Amino acid sequence: MELQREVLSAEILHPAHDFQPTPSRVEVRWDPLLGYSSRIVAGAHFLPPSDFDLAGLAEQTRDSCFFCAPRVEQVTPKFPPSLGADGRIRRGQALLFPNIQAYALYASVAVYSPELHYLRLEQFTPRLLGDALAAQVEFCRLATAHDPTAAWVSINANHMLPSGSSLFHPHLQGAVDPYPTTMQRLLAEVPPGRFEDYLETERRAGVRYLGRIGMAEWLASFAPVGFLELRALVPGVTSPEQLSAEQVAELAEGISRALQVYADLGYQSFNFVLCGAPSDRQGYMLNLRMVSRSNLQPLYRSDVAYFERLHWQAMVDTTPEELAERARPRFAA
Ligand SMILES: [Zn+2]
């Protein structure tokens, strides 16, 4: 597979260089799976780290939080017996219940723990992530067994307000639906063999490849959809409900390392999507994508501008190769 990229270069008379001719560059890349384009303005510093008082905001929001113990038991919904869950699903400290707002036909929320209202990225242990992920996988298994028409499954995260999370308390969301999201449909239409080809190309190139944790192969995205995008591909698995307990733990280990990388680089907000396709799709690989989001601070710059929202094209400031270099020590066995 050939990875397509091109550096566009023009000239400006730069005020900082006495209006002398200075090159002005932007790199365009095309995603090897879907063909969308992405732009990289290396070194632009679009999203500065922040010293915003997150701990202070945690205290302000704690008393009214729906996901904190003991209130979570009274104010969150339960599943009906028909789903097969005993009202709610518990794994370790994680607690899963139906989403009170139906984002999908079957929609769930799992808090990592009702006791953990404030969780910094460096505090996401593989155990905390693994238990919440295992609860979501169990929910997905029950929902797909209950309703075979709901074959489109994803497990998702918004962490902190800039990521779209309306509640401060850290949580994961599951969705089981008869219809794919736009991205799920596009990924499911990728011709058989292209996922393997992409992975093989990146393994060989090495510069963006981070390594393997169990079955999951980790890399920095060649053409990112957002800031600091990291991806994991899980060969042999098509949809989240097929994940074994061991594979869940392995994915959680990788996510925990990726969040450490974000914390190392000064970020505290992220999204991820673990994107499944119907279990009979040949050649599809369960894939996880995660991006860091703007830090919370007054007069912050959104990481979503007209490029991302309306052109469907990211404009990021870190090259995937530089990201991989920063992330690699965290992924070293
Ligand atoms: Zn809370």
Short mmCIF file of N, CA and C and ligand atoms in Angstrom, two decimals, residues 65 67-68 117 169, ligand 1:
data_model
loop_
_atom_site.label_atom_id
_atom_site.label_comp_id
_atom_site.label_asym_id
_atom_site.label_seq_id
_atom_site.Cartn_x
_atom_site.Cartn_y
_atom_site.Cartn_z
N CYS A 65 -23.70 15.84 41.53
CA CYS A 65 -23.39 14.84 40.49
C CYS A 65 -24.34 13.64 40.56
N PHE A 67 -23.75 10.83 39.06
CA PHE A 67 -23.00 9.58 38.94
C PHE A 67 -22.18 9.24 40.18
N CYS A 68 -22.25 10.11 41.20
CA CYS A 68 -21.53 9.83 42.44
C CYS A 68 -22.36 8.94 43.35
N HIS A 117 -15.16 10.74 41.10
CA HIS A 117 -15.77 11.89 40.43
C HIS A 117 -14.73 12.63 39.59
N HIS A 169 -18.28 13.77 35.86
CA HIS A 169 -17.90 12.44 36.36
C HIS A 169 -17.49 11.51 35.20
ZN ZN B 1 -19.61 12.39 40.41
#
